[in-house]
PDB file as gemmi writes it, atoms N, CA and C in Angstrom:
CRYST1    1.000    1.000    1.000  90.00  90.00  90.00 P 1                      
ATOM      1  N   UNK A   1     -16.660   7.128  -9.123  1.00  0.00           N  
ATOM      2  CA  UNK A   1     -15.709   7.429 -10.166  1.00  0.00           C  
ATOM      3  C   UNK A   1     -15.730   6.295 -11.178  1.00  0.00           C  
ATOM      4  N   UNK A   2     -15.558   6.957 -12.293  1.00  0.00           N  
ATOM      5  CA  UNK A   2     -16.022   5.777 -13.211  1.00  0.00           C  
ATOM      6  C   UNK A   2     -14.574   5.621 -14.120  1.00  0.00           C  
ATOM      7  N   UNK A   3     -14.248   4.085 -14.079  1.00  0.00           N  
ATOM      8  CA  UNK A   3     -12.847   4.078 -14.870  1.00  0.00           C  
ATOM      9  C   UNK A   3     -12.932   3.504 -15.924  1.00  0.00           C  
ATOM     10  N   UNK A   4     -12.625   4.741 -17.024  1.00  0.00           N  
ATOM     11  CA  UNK A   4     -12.395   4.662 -18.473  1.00  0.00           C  
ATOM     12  C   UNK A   4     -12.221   3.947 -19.236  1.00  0.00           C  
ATOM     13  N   UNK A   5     -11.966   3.526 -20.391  1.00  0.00           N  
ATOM     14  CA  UNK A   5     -11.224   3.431 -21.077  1.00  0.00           C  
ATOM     15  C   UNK A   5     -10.391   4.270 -21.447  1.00  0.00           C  
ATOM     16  N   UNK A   6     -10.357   5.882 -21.332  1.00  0.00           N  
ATOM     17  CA  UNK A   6      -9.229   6.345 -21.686  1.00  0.00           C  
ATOM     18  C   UNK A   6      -8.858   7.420 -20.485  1.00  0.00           C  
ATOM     19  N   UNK A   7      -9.277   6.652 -19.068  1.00  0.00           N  
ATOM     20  CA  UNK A   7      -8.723   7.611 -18.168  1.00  0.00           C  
ATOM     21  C   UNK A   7      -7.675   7.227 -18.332  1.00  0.00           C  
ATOM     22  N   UNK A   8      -6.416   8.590 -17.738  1.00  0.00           N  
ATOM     23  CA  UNK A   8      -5.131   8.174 -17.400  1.00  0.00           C  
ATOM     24  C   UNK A   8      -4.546   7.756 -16.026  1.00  0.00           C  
ATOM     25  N   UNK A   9      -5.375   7.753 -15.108  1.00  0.00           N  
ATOM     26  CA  UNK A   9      -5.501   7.083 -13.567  1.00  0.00           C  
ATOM     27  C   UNK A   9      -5.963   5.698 -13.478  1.00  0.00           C  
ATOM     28  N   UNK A  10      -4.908   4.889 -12.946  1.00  0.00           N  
ATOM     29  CA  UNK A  10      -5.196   3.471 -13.128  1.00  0.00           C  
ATOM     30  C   UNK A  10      -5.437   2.688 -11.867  1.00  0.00           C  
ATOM     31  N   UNK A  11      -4.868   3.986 -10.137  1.00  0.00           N  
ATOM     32  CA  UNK A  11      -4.775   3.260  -8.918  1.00  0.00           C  
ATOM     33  C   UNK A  11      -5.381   4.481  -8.690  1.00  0.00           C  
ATOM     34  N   UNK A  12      -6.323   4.009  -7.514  1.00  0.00           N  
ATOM     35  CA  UNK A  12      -7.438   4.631  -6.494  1.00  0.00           C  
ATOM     36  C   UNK A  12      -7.299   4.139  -5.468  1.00  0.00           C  
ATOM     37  N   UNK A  13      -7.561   5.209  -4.581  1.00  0.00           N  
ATOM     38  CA  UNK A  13      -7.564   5.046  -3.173  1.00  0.00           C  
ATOM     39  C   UNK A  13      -8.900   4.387  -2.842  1.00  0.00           C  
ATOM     40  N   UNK A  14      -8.491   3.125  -2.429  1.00  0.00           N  
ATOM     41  CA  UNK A  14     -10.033   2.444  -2.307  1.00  0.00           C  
ATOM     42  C   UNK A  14      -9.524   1.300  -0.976  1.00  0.00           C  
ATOM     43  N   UNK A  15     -10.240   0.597  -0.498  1.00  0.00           N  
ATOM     44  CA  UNK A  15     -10.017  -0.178   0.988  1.00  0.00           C  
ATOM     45  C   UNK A  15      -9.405  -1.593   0.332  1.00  0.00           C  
ATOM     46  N   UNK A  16      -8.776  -2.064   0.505  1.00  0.00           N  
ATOM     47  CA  UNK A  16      -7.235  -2.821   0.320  1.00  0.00           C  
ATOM     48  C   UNK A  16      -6.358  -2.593  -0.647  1.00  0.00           C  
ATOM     49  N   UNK A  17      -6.321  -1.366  -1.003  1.00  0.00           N  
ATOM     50  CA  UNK A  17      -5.401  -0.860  -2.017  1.00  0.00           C  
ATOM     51  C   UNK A  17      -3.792  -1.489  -0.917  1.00  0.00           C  
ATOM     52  N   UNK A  18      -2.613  -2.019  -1.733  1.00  0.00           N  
ATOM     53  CA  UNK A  18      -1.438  -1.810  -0.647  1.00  0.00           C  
ATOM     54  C   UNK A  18      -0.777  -0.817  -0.959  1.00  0.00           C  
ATOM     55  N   UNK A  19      -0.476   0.188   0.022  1.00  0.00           N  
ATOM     56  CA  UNK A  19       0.429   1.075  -0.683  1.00  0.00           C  
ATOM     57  C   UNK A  19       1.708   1.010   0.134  1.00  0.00           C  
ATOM     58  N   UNK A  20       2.636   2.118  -0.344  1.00  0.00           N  
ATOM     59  CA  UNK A  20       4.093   1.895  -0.037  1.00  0.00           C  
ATOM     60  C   UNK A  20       4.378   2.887   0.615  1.00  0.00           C  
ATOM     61  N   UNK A  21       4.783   2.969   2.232  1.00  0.00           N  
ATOM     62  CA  UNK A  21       5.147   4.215   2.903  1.00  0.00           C  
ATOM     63  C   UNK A  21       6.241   4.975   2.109  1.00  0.00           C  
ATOM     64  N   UNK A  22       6.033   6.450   1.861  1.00  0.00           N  
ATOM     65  CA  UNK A  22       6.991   6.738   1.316  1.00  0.00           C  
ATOM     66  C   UNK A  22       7.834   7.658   2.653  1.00  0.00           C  
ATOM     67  N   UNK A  23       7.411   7.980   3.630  1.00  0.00           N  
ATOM     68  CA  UNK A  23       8.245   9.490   4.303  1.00  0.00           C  
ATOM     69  C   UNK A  23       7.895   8.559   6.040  1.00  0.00           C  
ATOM     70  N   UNK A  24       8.844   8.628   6.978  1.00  0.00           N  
ATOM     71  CA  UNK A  24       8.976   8.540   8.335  1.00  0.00           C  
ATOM     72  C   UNK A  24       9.777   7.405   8.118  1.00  0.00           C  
ATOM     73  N   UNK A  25       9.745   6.634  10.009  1.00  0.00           N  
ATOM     74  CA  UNK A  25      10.244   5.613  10.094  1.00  0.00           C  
ATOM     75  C   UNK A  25      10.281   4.300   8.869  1.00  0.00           C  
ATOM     76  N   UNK A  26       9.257   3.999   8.913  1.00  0.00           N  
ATOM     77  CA  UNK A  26       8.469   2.765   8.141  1.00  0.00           C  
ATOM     78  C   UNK A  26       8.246   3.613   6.178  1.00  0.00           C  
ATOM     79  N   UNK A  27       9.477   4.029   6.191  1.00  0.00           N  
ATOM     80  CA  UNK A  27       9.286   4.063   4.801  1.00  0.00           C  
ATOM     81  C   UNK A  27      10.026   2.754   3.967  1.00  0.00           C  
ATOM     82  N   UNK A  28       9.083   2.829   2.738  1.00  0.00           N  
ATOM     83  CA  UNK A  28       9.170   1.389   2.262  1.00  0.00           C  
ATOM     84  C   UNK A  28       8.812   0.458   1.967  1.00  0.00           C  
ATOM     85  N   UNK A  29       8.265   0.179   2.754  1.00  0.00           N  
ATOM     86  CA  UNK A  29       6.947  -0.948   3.607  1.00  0.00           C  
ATOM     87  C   UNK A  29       5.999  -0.919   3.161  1.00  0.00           C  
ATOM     88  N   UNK A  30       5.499  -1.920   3.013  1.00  0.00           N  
ATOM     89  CA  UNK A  30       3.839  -1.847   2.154  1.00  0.00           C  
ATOM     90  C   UNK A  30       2.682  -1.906   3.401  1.00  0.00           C  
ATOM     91  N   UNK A  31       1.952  -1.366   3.042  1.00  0.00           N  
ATOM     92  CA  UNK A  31       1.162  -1.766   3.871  1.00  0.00           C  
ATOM     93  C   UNK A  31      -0.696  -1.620   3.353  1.00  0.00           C  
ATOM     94  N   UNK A  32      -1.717  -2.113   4.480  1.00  0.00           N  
ATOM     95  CA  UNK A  32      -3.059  -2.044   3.242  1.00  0.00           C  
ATOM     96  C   UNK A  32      -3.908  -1.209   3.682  1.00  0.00           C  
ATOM     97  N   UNK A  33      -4.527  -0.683   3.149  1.00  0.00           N  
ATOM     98  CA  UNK A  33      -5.728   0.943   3.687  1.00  0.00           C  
ATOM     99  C   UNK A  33      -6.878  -0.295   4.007  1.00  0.00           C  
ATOM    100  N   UNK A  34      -7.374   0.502   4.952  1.00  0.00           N  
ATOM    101  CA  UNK A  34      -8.324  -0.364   5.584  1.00  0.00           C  
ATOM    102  C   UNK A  34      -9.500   0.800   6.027  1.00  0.00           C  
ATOM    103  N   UNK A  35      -9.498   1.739   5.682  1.00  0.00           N  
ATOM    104  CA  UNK A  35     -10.581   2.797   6.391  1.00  0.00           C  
ATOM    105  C   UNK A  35      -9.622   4.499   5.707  1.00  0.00           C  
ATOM    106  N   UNK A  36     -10.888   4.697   4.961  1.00  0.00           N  
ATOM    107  CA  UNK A  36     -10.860   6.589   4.381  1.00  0.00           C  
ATOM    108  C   UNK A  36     -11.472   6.865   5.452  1.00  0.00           C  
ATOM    109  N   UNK A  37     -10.349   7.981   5.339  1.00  0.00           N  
ATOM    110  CA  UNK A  37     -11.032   8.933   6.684  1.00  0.00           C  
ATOM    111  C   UNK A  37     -11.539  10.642   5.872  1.00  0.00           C  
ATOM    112  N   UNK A  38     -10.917  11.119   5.169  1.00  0.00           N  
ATOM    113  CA  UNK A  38     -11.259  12.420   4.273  1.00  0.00           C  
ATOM    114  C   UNK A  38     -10.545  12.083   3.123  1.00  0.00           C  
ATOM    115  N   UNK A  39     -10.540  13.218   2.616  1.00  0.00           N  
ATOM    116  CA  UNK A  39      -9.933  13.795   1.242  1.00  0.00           C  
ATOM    117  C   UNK A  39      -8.754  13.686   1.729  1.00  0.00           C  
ATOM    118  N   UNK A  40      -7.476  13.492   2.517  1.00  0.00           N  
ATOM    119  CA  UNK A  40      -6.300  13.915   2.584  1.00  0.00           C  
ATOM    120  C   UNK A  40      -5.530  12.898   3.413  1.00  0.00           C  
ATOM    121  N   UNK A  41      -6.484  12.069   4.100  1.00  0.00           N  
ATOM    122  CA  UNK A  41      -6.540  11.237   5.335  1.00  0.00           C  
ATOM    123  C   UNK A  41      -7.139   9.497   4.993  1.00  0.00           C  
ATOM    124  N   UNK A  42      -6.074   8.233   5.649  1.00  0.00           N  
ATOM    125  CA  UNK A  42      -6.685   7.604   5.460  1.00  0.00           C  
ATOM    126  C   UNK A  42      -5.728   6.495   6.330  1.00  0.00           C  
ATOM    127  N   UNK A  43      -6.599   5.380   7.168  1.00  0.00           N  
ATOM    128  CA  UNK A  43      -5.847   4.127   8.269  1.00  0.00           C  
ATOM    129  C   UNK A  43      -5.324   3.379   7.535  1.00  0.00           C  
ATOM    130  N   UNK A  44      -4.137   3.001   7.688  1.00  0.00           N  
ATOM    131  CA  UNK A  44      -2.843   2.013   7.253  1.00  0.00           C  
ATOM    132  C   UNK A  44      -3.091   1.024   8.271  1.00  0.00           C  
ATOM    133  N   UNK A  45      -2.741  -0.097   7.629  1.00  0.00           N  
ATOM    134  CA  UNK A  45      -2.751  -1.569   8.658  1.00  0.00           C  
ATOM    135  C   UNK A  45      -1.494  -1.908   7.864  1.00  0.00           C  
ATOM    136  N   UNK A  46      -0.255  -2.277   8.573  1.00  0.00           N  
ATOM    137  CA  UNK A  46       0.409  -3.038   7.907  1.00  0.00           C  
ATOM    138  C   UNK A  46       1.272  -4.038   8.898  1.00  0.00           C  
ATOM    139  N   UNK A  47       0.334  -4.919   9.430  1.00  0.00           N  
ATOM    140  CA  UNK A  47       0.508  -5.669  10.707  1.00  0.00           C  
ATOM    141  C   UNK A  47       1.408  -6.741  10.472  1.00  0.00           C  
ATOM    142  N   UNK A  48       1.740  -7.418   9.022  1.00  0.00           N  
ATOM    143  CA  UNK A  48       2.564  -8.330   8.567  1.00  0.00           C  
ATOM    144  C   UNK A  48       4.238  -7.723   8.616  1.00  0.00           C  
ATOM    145  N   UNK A  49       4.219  -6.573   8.195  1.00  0.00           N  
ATOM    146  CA  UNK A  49       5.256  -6.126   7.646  1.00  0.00           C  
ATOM    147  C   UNK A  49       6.000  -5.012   8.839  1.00  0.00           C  
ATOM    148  N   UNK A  50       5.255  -4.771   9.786  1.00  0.00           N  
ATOM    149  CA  UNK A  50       5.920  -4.081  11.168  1.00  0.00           C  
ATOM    150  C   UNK A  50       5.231  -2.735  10.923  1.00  0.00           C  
ATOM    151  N   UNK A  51       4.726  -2.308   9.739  1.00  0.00           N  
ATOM    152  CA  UNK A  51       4.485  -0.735   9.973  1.00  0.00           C  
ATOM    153  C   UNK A  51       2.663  -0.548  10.729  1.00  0.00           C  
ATOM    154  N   UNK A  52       2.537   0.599  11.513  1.00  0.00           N  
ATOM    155  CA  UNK A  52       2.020   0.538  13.040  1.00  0.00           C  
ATOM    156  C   UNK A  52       0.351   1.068  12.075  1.00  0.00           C  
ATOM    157  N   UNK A  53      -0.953   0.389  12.830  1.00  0.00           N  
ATOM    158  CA  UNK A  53      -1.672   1.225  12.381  1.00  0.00           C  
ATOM    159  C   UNK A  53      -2.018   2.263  12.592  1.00  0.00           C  
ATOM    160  N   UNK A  54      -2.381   2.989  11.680  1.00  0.00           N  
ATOM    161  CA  UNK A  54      -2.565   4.383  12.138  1.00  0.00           C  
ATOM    162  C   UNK A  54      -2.948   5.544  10.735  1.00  0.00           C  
ATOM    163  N   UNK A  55      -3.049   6.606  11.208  1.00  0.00           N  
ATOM    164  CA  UNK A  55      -3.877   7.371  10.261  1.00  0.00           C  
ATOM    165  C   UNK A  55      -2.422   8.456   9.234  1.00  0.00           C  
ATOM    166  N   UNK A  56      -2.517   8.420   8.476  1.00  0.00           N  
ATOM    167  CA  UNK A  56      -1.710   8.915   6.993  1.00  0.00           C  
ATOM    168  C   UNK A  56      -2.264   9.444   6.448  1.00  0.00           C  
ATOM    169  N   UNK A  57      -1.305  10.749   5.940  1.00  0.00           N  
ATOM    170  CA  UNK A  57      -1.746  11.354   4.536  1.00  0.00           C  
ATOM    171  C   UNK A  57      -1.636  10.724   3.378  1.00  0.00           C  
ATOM    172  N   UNK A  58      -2.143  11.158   2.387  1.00  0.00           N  
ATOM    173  CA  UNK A  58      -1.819  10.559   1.111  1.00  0.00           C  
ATOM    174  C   UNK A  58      -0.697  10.916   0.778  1.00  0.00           C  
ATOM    175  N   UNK A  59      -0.333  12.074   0.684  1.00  0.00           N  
ATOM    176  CA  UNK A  59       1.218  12.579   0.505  1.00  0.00           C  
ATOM    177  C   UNK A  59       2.625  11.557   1.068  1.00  0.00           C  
ATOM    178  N   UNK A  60       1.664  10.704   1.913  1.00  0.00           N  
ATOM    179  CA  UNK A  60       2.741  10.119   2.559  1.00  0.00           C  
ATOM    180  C   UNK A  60       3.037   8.388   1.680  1.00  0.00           C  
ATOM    181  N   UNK A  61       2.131   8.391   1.074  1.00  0.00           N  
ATOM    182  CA  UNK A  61       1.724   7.002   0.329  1.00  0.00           C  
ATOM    183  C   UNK A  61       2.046   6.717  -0.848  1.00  0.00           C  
ATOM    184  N   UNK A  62       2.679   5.548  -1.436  1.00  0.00           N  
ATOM    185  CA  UNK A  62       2.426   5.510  -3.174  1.00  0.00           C  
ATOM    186  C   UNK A  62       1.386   4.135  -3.253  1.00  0.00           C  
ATOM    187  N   UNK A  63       0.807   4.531  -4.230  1.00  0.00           N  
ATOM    188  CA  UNK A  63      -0.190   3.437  -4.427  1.00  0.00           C  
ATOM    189  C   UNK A  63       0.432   2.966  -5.271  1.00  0.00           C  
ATOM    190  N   UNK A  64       0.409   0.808  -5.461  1.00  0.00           N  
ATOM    191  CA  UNK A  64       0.457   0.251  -5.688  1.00  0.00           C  
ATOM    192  C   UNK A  64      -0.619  -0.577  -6.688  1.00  0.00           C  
ATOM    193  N   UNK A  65       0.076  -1.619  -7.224  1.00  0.00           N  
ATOM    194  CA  UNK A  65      -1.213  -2.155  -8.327  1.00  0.00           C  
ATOM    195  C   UNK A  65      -1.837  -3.129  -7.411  1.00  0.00           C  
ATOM    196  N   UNK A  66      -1.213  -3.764  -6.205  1.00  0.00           N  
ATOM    197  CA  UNK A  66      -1.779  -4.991  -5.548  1.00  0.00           C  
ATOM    198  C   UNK A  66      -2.720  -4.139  -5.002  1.00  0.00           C  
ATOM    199  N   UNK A  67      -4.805  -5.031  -4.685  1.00  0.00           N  
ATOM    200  CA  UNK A  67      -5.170  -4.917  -4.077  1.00  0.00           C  
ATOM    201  C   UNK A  67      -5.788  -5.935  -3.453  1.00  0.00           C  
ATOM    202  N   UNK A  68      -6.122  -5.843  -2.101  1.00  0.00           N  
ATOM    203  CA  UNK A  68      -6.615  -7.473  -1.461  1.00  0.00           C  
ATOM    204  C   UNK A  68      -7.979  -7.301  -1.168  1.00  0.00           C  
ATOM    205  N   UNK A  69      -8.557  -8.257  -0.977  1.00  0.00           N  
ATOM    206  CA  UNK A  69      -9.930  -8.543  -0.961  1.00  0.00           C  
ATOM    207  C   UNK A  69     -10.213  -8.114   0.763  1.00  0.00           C  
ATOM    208  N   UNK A  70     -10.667  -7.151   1.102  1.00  0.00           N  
ATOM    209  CA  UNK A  70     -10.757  -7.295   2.841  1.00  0.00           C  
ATOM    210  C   UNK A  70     -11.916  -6.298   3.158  1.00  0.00           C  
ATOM    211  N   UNK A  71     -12.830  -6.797   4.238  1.00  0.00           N  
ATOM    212  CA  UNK A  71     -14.013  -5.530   4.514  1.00  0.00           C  
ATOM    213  C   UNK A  71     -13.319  -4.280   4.647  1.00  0.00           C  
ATOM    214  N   UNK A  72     -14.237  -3.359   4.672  1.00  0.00           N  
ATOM    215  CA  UNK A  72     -14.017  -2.287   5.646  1.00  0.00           C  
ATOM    216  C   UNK A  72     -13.484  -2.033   6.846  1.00  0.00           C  
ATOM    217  N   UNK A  73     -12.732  -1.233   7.018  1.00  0.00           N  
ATOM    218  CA  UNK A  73     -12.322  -1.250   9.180  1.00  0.00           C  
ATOM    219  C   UNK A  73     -12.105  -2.541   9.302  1.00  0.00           C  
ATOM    220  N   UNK A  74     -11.811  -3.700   8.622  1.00  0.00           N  
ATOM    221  CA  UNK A  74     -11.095  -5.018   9.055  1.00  0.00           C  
ATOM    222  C   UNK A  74     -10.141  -4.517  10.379  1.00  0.00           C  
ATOM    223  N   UNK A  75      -9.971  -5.267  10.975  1.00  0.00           N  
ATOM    224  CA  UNK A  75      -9.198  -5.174  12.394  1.00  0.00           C  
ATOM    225  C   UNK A  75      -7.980  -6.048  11.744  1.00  0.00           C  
ATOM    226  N   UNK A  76      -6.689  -5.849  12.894  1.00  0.00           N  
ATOM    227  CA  UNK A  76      -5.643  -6.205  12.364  1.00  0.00           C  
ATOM    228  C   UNK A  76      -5.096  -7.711  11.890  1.00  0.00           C  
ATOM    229  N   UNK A  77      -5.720  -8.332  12.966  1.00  0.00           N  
ATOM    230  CA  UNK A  77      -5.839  -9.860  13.063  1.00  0.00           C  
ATOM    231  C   UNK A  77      -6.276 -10.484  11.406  1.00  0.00           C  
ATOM    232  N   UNK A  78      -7.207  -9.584  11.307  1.00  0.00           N  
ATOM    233  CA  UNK A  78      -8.537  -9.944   9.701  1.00  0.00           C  
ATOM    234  C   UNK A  78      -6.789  -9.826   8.386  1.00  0.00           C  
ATOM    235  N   UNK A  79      -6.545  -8.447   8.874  1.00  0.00           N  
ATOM    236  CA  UNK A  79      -5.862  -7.784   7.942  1.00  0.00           C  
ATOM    237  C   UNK A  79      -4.590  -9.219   7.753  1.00  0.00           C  
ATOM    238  N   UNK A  80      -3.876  -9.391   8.557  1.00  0.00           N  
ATOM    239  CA  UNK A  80      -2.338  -9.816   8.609  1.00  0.00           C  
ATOM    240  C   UNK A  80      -2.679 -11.563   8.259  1.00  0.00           C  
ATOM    241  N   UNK A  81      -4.232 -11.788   8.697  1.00  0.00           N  
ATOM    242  CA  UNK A  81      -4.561 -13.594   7.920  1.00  0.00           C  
ATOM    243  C   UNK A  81      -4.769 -13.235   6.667  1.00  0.00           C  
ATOM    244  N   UNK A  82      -5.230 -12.428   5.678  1.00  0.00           N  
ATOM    245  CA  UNK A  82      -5.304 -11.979   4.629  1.00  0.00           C  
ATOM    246  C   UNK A  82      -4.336 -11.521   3.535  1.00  0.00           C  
ATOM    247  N   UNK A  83      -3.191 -10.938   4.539  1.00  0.00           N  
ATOM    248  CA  UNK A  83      -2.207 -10.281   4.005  1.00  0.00           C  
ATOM    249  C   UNK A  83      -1.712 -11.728   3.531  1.00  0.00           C  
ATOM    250  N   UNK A  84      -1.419 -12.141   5.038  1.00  0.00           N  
ATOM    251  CA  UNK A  84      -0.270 -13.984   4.337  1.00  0.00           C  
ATOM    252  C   UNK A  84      -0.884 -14.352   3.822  1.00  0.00           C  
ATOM    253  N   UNK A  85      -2.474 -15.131   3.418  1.00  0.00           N  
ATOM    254  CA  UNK A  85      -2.927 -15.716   2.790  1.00  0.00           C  
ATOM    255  C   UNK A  85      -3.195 -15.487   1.256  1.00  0.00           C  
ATOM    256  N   UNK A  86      -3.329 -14.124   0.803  1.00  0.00           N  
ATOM    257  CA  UNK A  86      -2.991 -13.669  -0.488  1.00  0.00           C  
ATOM    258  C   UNK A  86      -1.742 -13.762  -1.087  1.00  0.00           C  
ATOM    259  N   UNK A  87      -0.047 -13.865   0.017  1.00  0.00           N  
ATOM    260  CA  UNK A  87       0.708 -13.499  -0.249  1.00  0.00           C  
ATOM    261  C   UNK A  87       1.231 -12.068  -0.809  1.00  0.00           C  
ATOM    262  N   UNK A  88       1.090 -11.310  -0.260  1.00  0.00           N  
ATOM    263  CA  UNK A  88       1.252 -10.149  -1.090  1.00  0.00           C  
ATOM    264  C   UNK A  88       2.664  -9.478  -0.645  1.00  0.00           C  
ATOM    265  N   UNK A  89       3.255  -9.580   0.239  1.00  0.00           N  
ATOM    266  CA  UNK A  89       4.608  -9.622   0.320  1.00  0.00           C  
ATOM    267  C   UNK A  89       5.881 -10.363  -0.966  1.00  0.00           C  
ATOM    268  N   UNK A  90       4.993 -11.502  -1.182  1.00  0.00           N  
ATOM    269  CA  UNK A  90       5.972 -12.456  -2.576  1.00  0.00           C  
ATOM    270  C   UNK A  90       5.362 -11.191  -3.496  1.00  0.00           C  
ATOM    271  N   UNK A  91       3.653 -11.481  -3.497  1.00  0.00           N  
ATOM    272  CA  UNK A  91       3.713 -10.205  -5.514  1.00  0.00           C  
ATOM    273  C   UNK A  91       4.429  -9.053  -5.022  1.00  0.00           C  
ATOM    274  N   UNK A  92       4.227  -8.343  -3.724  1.00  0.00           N  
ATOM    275  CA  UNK A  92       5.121  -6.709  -3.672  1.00  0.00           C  
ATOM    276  C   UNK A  92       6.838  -7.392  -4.189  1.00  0.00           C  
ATOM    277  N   UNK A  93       7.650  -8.137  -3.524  1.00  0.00           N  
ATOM    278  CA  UNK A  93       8.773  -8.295  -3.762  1.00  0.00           C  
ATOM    279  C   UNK A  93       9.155  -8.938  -5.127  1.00  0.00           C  
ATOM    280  N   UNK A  94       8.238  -9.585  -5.827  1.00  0.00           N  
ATOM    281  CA  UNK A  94       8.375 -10.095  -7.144  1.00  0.00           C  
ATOM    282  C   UNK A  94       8.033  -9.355  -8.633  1.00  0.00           C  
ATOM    283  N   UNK A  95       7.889  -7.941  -8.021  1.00  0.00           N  
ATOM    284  CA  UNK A  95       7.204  -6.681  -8.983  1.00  0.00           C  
ATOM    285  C   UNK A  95       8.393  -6.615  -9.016  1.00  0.00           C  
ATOM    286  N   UNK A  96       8.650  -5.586 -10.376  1.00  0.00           N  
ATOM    287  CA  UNK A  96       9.834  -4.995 -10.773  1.00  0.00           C  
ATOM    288  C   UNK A  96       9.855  -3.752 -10.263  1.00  0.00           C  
ATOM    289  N   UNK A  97       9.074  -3.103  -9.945  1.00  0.00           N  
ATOM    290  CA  UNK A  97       9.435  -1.572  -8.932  1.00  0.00           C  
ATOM    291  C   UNK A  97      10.298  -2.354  -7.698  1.00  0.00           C  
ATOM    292  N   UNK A  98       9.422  -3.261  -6.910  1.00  0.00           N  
ATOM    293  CA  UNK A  98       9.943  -3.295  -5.592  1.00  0.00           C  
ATOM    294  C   UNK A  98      11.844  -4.260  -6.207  1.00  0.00           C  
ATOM    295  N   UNK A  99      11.896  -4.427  -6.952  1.00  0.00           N  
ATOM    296  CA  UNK A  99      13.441  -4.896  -7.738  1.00  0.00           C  
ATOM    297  C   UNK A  99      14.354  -3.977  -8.200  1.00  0.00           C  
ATOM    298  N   UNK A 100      13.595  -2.680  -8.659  1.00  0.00           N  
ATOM    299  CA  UNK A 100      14.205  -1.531  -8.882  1.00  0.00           C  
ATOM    300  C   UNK A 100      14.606  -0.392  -7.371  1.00  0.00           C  
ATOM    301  N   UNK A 101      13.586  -0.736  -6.818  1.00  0.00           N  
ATOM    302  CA  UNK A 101      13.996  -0.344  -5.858  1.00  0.00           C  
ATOM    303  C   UNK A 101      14.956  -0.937  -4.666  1.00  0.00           C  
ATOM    304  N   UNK A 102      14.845  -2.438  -5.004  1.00  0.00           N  
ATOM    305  CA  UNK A 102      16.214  -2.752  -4.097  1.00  0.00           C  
ATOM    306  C   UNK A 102      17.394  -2.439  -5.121  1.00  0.00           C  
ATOM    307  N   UNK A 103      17.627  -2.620  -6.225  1.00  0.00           N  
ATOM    308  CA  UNK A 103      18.677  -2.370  -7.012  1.00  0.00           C  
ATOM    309  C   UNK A 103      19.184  -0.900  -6.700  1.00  0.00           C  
ATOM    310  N   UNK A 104      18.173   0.138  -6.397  1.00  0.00           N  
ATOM    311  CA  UNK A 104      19.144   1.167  -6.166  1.00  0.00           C  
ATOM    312  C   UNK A 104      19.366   0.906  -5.037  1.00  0.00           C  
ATOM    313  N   UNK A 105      18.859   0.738  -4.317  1.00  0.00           N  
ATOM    314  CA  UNK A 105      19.744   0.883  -2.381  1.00  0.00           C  
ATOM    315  C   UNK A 105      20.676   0.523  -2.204  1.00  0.00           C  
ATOM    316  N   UNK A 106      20.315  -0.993  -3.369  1.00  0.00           N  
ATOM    317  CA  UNK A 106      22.234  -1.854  -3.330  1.00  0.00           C  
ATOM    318  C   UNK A 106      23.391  -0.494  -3.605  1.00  0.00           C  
ATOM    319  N   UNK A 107      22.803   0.393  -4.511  1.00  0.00           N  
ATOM    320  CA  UNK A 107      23.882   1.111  -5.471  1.00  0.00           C  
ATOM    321  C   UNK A 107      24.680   2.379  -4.685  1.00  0.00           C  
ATOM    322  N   UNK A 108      23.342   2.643  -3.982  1.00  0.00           N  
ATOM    323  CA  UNK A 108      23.706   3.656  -2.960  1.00  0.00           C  
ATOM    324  C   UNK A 108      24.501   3.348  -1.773  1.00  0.00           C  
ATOM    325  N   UNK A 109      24.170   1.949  -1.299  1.00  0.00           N  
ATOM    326  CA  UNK A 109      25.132   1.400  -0.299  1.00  0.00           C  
ATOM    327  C   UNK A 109      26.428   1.309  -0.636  1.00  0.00           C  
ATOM    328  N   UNK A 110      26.704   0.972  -1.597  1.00  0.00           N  
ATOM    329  CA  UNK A 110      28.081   0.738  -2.280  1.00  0.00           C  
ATOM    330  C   UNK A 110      28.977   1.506  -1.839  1.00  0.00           C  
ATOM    331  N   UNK A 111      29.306   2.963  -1.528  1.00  0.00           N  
ATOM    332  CA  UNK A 111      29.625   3.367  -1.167  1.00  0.00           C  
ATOM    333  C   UNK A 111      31.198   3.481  -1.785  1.00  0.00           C  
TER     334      UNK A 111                                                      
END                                                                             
């Protein structure tokens, strides 16, 4: 896939994309693709942040702008020295989505 200058797709599903669980337990949570499995299907590692590895839809995912430098099928150990060592927990929490998104939870908690 070749990216434009005037495509309107700016995030691809590609191997350390981080994305953001959106649906189950571990919604929220960032975590990093580490292995495509199909068109619909693809392994989450998110060994820093508690969410379990394992295989996801895309439906279940939002992609993010962070991506990390990591092989293929990295194993978890690879993944979670990488994860801290990039920091990508500070850029996810220092983005203004992940700020907008605590700002509403605050709002909703309020109660």
């Amino acid at each position: 896939m070749v990216e434009g200058k005037h495509s309107q797709f700016r995030r691809f599903i590609e191997i350390g994309r981080v994305c953001l669980v959106n649906k189950g337990e571990h919604s929220g949570k960032p975590a990093v693709l580490v292995e495509i499995v199909d068109h619909s299907r693809a392994i989450l590692d998110g060994a820093a942040t508690g969410v379990p590895r394992g295989l996801y839809h895309y439906n279940e995912l939002l992609l993010t702008p962070i991506v990390m430098k990591i092989p293929r099928g990295a194993r978890s150990k690879k993944v979670r020295k990488e994860f801290e060592a990039q920091k990508i927990v500070e850029k996810w929490e220092g983005s203004s989505w992940a700020k907008r998104r605590a700002a509403k939870t605050a709002r909703q908690n309020l109660g």
